[in-house]
Short mmCIF file of C-alpha atoms in Angstrom, two decimals:
data_model
loop_
_atom_site.label_atom_id
_atom_site.label_comp_id
_atom_site.label_asym_id
_atom_site.label_seq_id
_atom_site.Cartn_x
_atom_site.Cartn_y
_atom_site.Cartn_z
CA SER A 1409 30.85 47.20 8.14
CA SER A 1410 29.68 46.08 11.58
CA GLY A 1411 33.02 44.40 12.18
CA ARG A 1412 31.52 40.96 12.78
CA ARG A 1413 33.84 38.20 11.62
CA ILE A 1414 32.69 35.06 9.85
CA GLY A 1415 34.02 32.14 11.83
CA PRO A 1416 35.16 28.79 10.45
CA ASP A 1417 31.86 27.23 11.48
CA PHE A 1418 29.88 29.53 9.17
CA PRO A 1419 29.28 26.87 6.45
CA HIS A 1420 27.88 24.48 9.05
CA ARG A 1421 25.60 27.17 10.48
CA LEU A 1422 24.51 28.03 6.94
CA LEU A 1423 23.73 24.37 6.32
CA ALA A 1424 21.60 24.19 9.47
CA VAL A 1425 19.70 27.32 8.52
CA ARG A 1426 19.10 26.11 4.95
CA LEU A 1427 17.91 22.72 6.16
CA SER A 1428 15.50 24.40 8.55
CA GLU A 1429 14.18 26.56 5.72
CA VAL A 1430 13.68 23.50 3.52
CA ASP A 1431 11.88 21.67 6.32
CA VAL A 1432 9.56 24.61 7.05
CA ASN A 1433 8.79 25.28 3.38
CA MET A 1434 8.02 21.63 2.68
CA ALA A 1435 5.79 21.43 5.74
CA LYS A 1436 3.86 24.50 4.61
CA THR A 1437 3.50 23.63 0.94
CA SER A 1438 3.33 19.82 1.02
CA GLY A 1439 1.19 17.24 2.73
CA THR A 1440 0.03 13.66 2.47
CA GLY A 1441 -3.71 14.24 2.46
CA THR A 1442 -6.09 15.09 -0.36
CA SER A 1443 -9.84 15.48 -0.53
CA ALA A 1444 -10.05 11.94 -1.92
CA THR A 1445 -7.99 10.41 0.89
CA ARG A 1446 -9.98 12.33 3.47
CA ARG A 1447 -13.21 10.94 2.07
CA LEU A 1448 -11.68 7.48 1.99
CA GLY A 1449 -10.60 7.91 5.59
CA ILE A 1450 -14.16 8.75 6.64
CA VAL A 1451 -15.47 5.65 4.87
CA VAL A 1452 -12.82 3.50 6.57
CA ILE A 1453 -13.72 4.88 10.01
CA LEU A 1454 -17.41 4.16 9.43
CA MET A 1455 -16.67 0.62 8.24
CA LEU A 1456 -14.39 -0.12 11.18
CA ALA A 1457 -17.01 1.22 13.59
CA THR A 1458 -19.64 -1.01 11.96
CA LEU A 1459 -17.27 -3.97 12.20
CA ALA A 1460 -16.75 -3.30 15.90
CA LEU A 1461 -20.50 -3.20 16.53
CA CYS A 1462 -21.19 -6.33 14.50
CA GLY A 1463 -18.23 -8.27 15.82
CA LEU A 1464 -18.57 -7.41 19.50
CA TRP A 1465 -22.31 -7.10 20.01
CA PHE A 1466 -24.59 -8.07 17.16
CA SER A 1467 -23.06 -11.30 15.84
CA ALA A 1468 -23.80 -14.54 17.67
CA GLU A 1469 -21.31 -16.56 19.69
CA ASP A 1470 -19.91 -19.78 18.26
CA VAL A 1471 -21.47 -22.98 19.56
CA VAL A 1472 -18.03 -24.39 20.38
CA GLN A 1473 -15.69 -21.43 20.88
CA GLY A 1474 -18.17 -19.01 22.39
CA SER A 1475 -17.05 -15.36 22.40
CA THR A 1476 -13.52 -16.42 21.40
CA VAL A 1477 -14.71 -16.53 17.81
CA ARG A 1478 -14.93 -12.73 17.80
CA ILE A 1479 -11.12 -12.60 17.50
CA MET A 1480 -11.61 -14.03 14.01
CA TYR A 1481 -13.02 -10.72 12.79
CA ILE A 1482 -9.60 -9.12 13.38
CA HIS A 1483 -7.27 -12.08 12.94
CA VAL A 1484 -8.40 -13.21 9.50
CA PRO A 1485 -8.62 -9.72 7.90
CA SER A 1486 -5.21 -8.77 9.28
CA ILE A 1487 -3.33 -11.68 7.69
CA TRP A 1488 -5.40 -11.25 4.50
CA THR A 1489 -4.28 -7.61 4.33
CA ALA A 1490 -0.68 -8.58 5.02
CA TYR A 1491 -0.77 -10.94 2.03
CA ILE A 1492 -2.08 -8.11 -0.15
CA ALA A 1493 0.57 -5.73 1.17
CA PHE A 1494 3.48 -8.06 0.53
CA GLY A 1495 2.06 -8.96 -2.87
CA LEU A 1496 1.92 -5.28 -3.80
CA THR A 1497 5.48 -4.84 -2.54
CA ALA A 1498 6.64 -7.63 -4.82
CA VAL A 1499 4.72 -6.32 -7.85
CA CYS A 1500 6.05 -2.78 -7.47
CA SER A 1501 9.56 -4.11 -6.93
CA GLY A 1502 9.33 -6.24 -10.04
CA VAL A 1503 8.06 -3.29 -12.09
CA TYR A 1504 10.91 -1.12 -10.83
CA LEU A 1505 13.54 -3.69 -11.79
CA SER A 1506 12.02 -4.45 -15.20
CA ALA A 1507 10.93 -0.98 -16.34
CA LYS A 1508 13.13 1.04 -18.63
CA ASN A 1509 12.21 4.22 -16.82
CA ARG A 1510 12.85 3.19 -13.23
CA SER A 1511 10.68 5.66 -11.37
CA LEU A 1512 11.30 5.78 -7.64
CA ALA A 1513 7.54 6.03 -7.15
CA TRP A 1514 7.39 2.24 -7.57
CA ASP A 1515 9.98 1.81 -4.84
CA ARG A 1516 8.18 4.17 -2.49
CA VAL A 1517 4.89 2.30 -2.90
CA ALA A 1518 6.74 -0.98 -2.35
CA GLY A 1519 8.35 0.34 0.82
CA ALA A 1520 5.13 1.82 2.16
CA SER A 1521 3.24 -1.39 1.47
CA GLY A 1522 5.97 -3.45 3.14
CA GLU A 1523 5.84 -1.32 6.29
CA ILE A 1524 2.07 -1.63 6.56
CA GLY A 1525 2.23 -5.35 5.82
CA VAL A 1526 4.58 -5.84 8.77
CA LEU A 1527 2.09 -3.99 10.96
CA PHE A 1528 -0.77 -6.27 9.92
CA VAL A 1529 1.30 -9.43 10.39
CA ALA A 1530 2.07 -8.24 13.91
CA VAL A 1531 -1.67 -7.79 14.54
CA SER A 1532 -2.27 -11.30 13.19
CA LEU A 1533 0.39 -12.79 15.47
CA VAL A 1534 -0.95 -10.99 18.55
CA THR A 1535 -4.58 -11.91 17.93
CA GLY A 1536 -3.57 -15.46 17.04
CA SER A 1537 -1.69 -15.75 20.33
CA MET A 1538 -4.77 -14.49 22.20
CA TRP A 1539 -6.92 -17.07 20.46
CA GLY A 1540 -4.35 -19.79 21.21
CA ARG A 1541 -4.32 -18.92 24.90
CA LEU A 1542 -8.10 -19.25 25.08
CA THR A 1543 -8.31 -22.36 22.89
CA TRP A 1544 -5.06 -24.29 23.41
CA GLY A 1545 -4.19 -22.97 26.84
CA THR A 1546 -0.94 -21.35 25.71
CA TYR A 1547 0.04 -18.22 23.84
CA TRP A 1548 2.53 -19.96 21.57
CA VAL A 1549 3.35 -23.37 20.18
CA TRP A 1550 5.93 -24.18 17.52
CA ASP A 1551 3.21 -25.06 15.08
CA ALA A 1552 3.85 -24.97 11.33
CA ARG A 1553 1.46 -22.06 10.68
CA LEU A 1554 2.61 -20.01 13.67
CA THR A 1555 6.30 -20.59 13.03
CA SER A 1556 6.11 -19.82 9.31
CA THR A 1557 4.09 -16.65 10.01
CA ALA A 1558 6.66 -15.52 12.57
CA PHE A 1559 9.41 -16.18 10.04
CA LEU A 1560 7.47 -14.13 7.47
CA PHE A 1561 7.30 -11.27 9.96
CA ILE A 1562 11.04 -11.43 10.64
CA THR A 1563 11.83 -11.56 6.92
CA TYR A 1564 9.93 -8.36 6.18
CA VAL A 1565 11.38 -6.62 9.22
CA GLY A 1566 14.72 -7.44 7.59
CA TYR A 1567 13.40 -6.00 4.33
CA LEU A 1568 12.63 -2.73 6.10
CA ALA A 1569 16.08 -2.77 7.71
CA VAL A 1570 17.70 -3.18 4.29
CA ARG A 1571 15.81 -0.12 3.07
CA GLN A 1572 17.45 1.92 5.82
CA LEU A 1573 21.01 1.10 4.76
CA GLY A 1574 23.14 3.89 3.36
CA GLY A 1575 23.41 4.81 -0.28
CA THR A 1576 21.40 6.66 -2.88
CA HIS A 1577 17.68 6.29 -3.39
CA ARG A 1578 18.26 4.10 -6.43
CA GLN A 1579 20.66 1.85 -4.56
CA ARG A 1580 18.01 1.48 -1.87
CA ALA A 1581 15.38 0.67 -4.49
CA ARG A 1582 17.52 -1.89 -6.30
CA ARG A 1583 18.61 -3.93 -3.28
CA SER A 1584 15.20 -3.84 -1.57
CA SER A 1585 13.42 -4.83 -4.80
CA VAL A 1586 15.54 -7.96 -5.13
CA LEU A 1587 14.85 -8.89 -1.51
CA ALA A 1588 11.11 -8.28 -1.93
CA LEU A 1589 10.94 -10.69 -4.87
CA LEU A 1590 12.62 -13.36 -2.77
CA ALA A 1591 10.54 -12.73 0.35
CA ILE A 1592 7.21 -13.10 -1.45
CA LEU A 1593 7.99 -16.80 -1.95
CA GLU A 1594 7.27 -17.34 1.74
CA ILE A 1595 3.57 -16.49 1.45
CA PRO A 1596 2.54 -19.78 -0.26
CA LEU A 1597 4.56 -21.60 2.37
CA VAL A 1598 2.65 -19.84 5.16
CA HIS A 1599 -0.75 -20.26 3.54
CA PHE A 1600 -0.40 -23.96 2.76
CA SER A 1601 1.54 -24.87 5.89
CA VAL A 1602 -1.59 -26.37 7.48
CA THR A 1603 -1.86 -28.90 4.64
CA LEU A 1604 1.86 -29.50 4.07
CA TRP A 1605 2.52 -30.39 7.70
CA ARG A 1606 0.48 -31.63 10.62
CA SER A 1607 -0.75 -28.46 12.26
CA LEU A 1608 -2.85 -27.47 15.24
CA HIS A 1609 -4.09 -24.51 13.26
CA GLN A 1610 -7.35 -25.18 11.48
CA GLU A 1611 -7.45 -25.30 7.70
CA ALA A 1612 -9.34 -22.79 5.60
CA SER A 1613 -13.02 -23.19 6.35
CA VAL A 1614 -15.07 -20.37 4.84
CA ALA A 1615 -13.18 -20.35 1.53
CA ASN A 1616 -13.09 -24.13 1.31
CA PRO A 1617 -16.23 -25.49 -0.41
CA ASN A 1618 -15.56 -28.96 1.01
CA ALA A 1619 -15.39 -27.76 4.60
CA LYS A 1620 -18.42 -28.65 6.69
CA VAL A 1621 -18.62 -25.28 8.41
CA GLU A 1622 -21.76 -23.23 8.69
CA LEU A 1623 -21.64 -19.63 9.81
CA ASP A 1624 -24.51 -17.52 11.00
CA GLY A 1625 -25.44 -14.90 8.41
CA LEU A 1626 -24.31 -12.00 10.58
CA MET A 1627 -21.06 -13.78 11.45
CA LEU A 1628 -20.30 -14.26 7.77
CA PHE A 1629 -21.23 -10.64 7.07
CA SER A 1630 -18.95 -9.43 9.88
CA LEU A 1631 -16.05 -11.49 8.55
CA PHE A 1632 -16.35 -10.16 5.00
CA LEU A 1633 -16.91 -6.64 6.31
CA GLY A 1634 -13.61 -7.00 8.14
CA LEU A 1635 -11.86 -8.09 4.95
CA VAL A 1636 -13.20 -5.09 3.02
CA ALA A 1637 -12.62 -2.60 5.85
CA PHE A 1638 -9.03 -3.72 6.45
CA THR A 1639 -8.29 -3.66 2.72
CA MET A 1640 -9.58 -0.10 2.44
CA LEU A 1641 -7.60 0.86 5.54
CA PHE A 1642 -4.52 -0.57 3.87
CA VAL A 1643 -5.12 1.52 0.74
CA TRP A 1644 -5.57 4.66 2.85
CA LEU A 1645 -2.36 3.99 4.79
CA VAL A 1646 -0.33 3.26 1.65
CA LEU A 1647 -1.46 6.49 -0.01
CA HIS A 1648 -0.36 8.55 2.97
CA ARG A 1649 2.85 6.65 3.69
CA GLN A 1650 4.17 6.71 0.11
CA ARG A 1651 3.54 10.46 -0.03
CA ALA A 1652 5.38 10.89 3.26
CA MET A 1653 8.28 8.89 1.82
CA MET A 1654 8.28 11.14 -1.24
CA LEU A 1655 8.64 14.16 1.04
CA GLU A 1656 11.42 12.42 2.95
CA ASP A 1657 13.29 11.72 -0.28
CA ALA A 1658 12.80 15.31 -1.46
CA PHE A 1659 14.04 16.65 1.86
CA SER A 1660 17.06 14.36 1.68
CA ASP A 1661 17.87 15.52 -1.86
CA ARG A 1662 17.53 19.19 -0.99
CA GLY A 1663 19.54 18.74 2.16
CA LEU A 1664 22.29 17.09 0.13
CA ASP A 1665 22.36 20.04 -2.29
CA VAL A 1666 22.71 22.46 0.60
CA ALA A 1667 25.47 20.35 2.12
CA ILE A 1668 27.40 20.29 -1.15
CA THR A 1669 27.08 24.08 -1.48
CA ALA A 1670 28.27 24.60 2.09
CA ARG A 1671 31.19 22.29 1.52
CA ARG A 1672 32.20 24.18 -1.62
CA ASN A 1673 31.99 27.48 0.28
CA GLU A 1674 34.12 26.01 3.02
CA ALA A 1675 36.72 24.78 0.52
CA GLY A 1676 36.85 28.18 -1.18
CA ALA A 1677 37.18 30.13 2.07
#
C-alpha cells in the first residue's frame, strides 16, 4: 500500500538479511566453551606458568650446552604433541571411512587435530632452528631429521588445503580422510631418521635406556611437565576448535538453505 516496489535484487537482499540473522542467532545461542573446558583451561594456564618458572629459572643449566638446554622444554613437548595430533587425525579419519554411520564429528575432530598439529610442528621447527643456531652456528642444515620434519609440516599444510577445497561436507571428509591415512606414514620416518641416516641431530636420550645421559631431577621434572602441559593444551584446543568447526558447518548448511529459498523466489518472480 505504500507504493514501494520490490526490485530484482530483492532475493539477494533477503539472502543477506537471512544470513545475518543466522549468524547473530548462532553467536547468541552457541559457543565453544563449557564449564569443563574452562576448568581445563585454568589447569593448562597454571601448568604452563609452572613450566615457564621451572624451565627458565629453577632448573639448572646443562654442563655442556649451558642455558641453551632450556629450549628443550619447548622443543621436545611440541613435536611430541604434533605426533599425538597427527595420530588422532589418522584415527578419526580411519573411523570415519570404516564406520557404517559416518558421522561428520569424526571428520571435524580430525581436521581440528590436524590444524593444531601443524601449529606444534611449526613451534618445533622454530625452536629447533634456534637451538641449531646456538649449537651448530646455523639456523638450518639439510639434516635428515630437520628435512623430514619440514616435509611433515608441508604435508599437513597440504592436508589443511585439501580440506578447504569445494564440495559438500562429506566430500571434504572423504578426501581428507584418505590423505590423513597416507600422511601418518611419515611420522615413523621422522622419528627414526636419526638412526636410519647419519644425522647431526642427537638420538633419543631420555627415553633410551641405553643412552648414557643423566639429567638433574628438576630438569627431568620440567621436561615431563612440558609433555603433560602441552598434551593438555592440545586437548583444550581440539575441544574448542572442533566445536567452532561444527558451528561453521551449521552456518554453511543454514546459509545454503536460505540461498536455495532465495533462488526459488527469484525463479518464481
